[in-house]
């Protein structure tokens, strides 16, 4: 089997989060974007970051 020469920079995942707790670890624009999406679900959202933005 040939070896792949490039590596993935992102790993997309789709999960059912209804009634689940979701933690985002880290801050920055990417974490904020994920938090905004998860906030639209029924999941309980927890953000763990050294410098979390109030948004």
Coordinates of C-alpha atoms in Angstrom, one line a residue:
X1 CA 0.0 0.0 0.0
X2 CA 1.5 3.4 -1.0
X3 CA 2.3 5.9 1.7
X4 CA 0.4 9.2 1.7
X5 CA 2.6 12.2 1.4
X6 CA 0.3 14.8 2.8
X7 CA -1.3 15.0 6.2
X8 CA -4.7 16.2 7.2
X9 CA -4.8 19.7 8.8
X10 CA -8.4 19.2 10.0
X11 CA -10.5 16.3 11.0
X12 CA -14.2 16.9 10.5
X13 CA -16.5 15.1 12.9
X14 CA -20.3 15.0 13.1
X15 CA -21.8 13.9 16.5
X16 CA -25.2 13.8 18.0
X17 CA -25.0 16.2 21.0
X18 CA -28.7 16.3 22.1
X19 CA -28.6 16.4 25.9
X20 CA -24.9 16.0 26.1
X21 CA -22.1 18.1 27.6
X22 CA -19.6 19.5 25.2
X23 CA -16.3 21.1 26.2
X24 CA -14.2 23.3 24.1
X25 CA -10.6 23.5 25.3
X26 CA -8.6 26.5 24.1
X27 CA -9.5 29.9 22.8
X28 CA -9.1 32.0 19.8
X29 CA -11.2 32.5 16.7
X30 CA -11.6 28.8 15.9
X31 CA -12.8 28.0 19.4
X32 CA -15.3 30.9 19.2
X33 CA -16.6 29.7 15.9
X34 CA -17.1 26.2 17.3
X35 CA -18.8 27.6 20.4
X36 CA -21.2 29.6 18.3
X37 CA -22.3 26.5 16.4
X38 CA -22.6 24.3 19.5
X39 CA -24.6 27.1 21.3
X40 CA -27.3 26.5 18.6
X41 CA -27.7 22.9 19.8
X42 CA -29.3 21.5 22.9
X43 CA -25.9 20.5 24.3
X44 CA -24.5 22.0 27.6
X45 CA -21.5 24.0 26.5
X46 CA -18.3 24.4 28.6
X47 CA -15.4 26.5 27.5
X48 CA -12.0 25.9 29.1
X49 CA -9.5 28.6 28.1
X50 CA -6.8 30.6 29.8
X51 CA -8.1 33.8 28.2
X52 CA -11.8 33.2 27.3
X53 CA -13.6 36.1 25.6
X54 CA -16.9 37.1 27.2
X55 CA -18.8 36.5 23.9

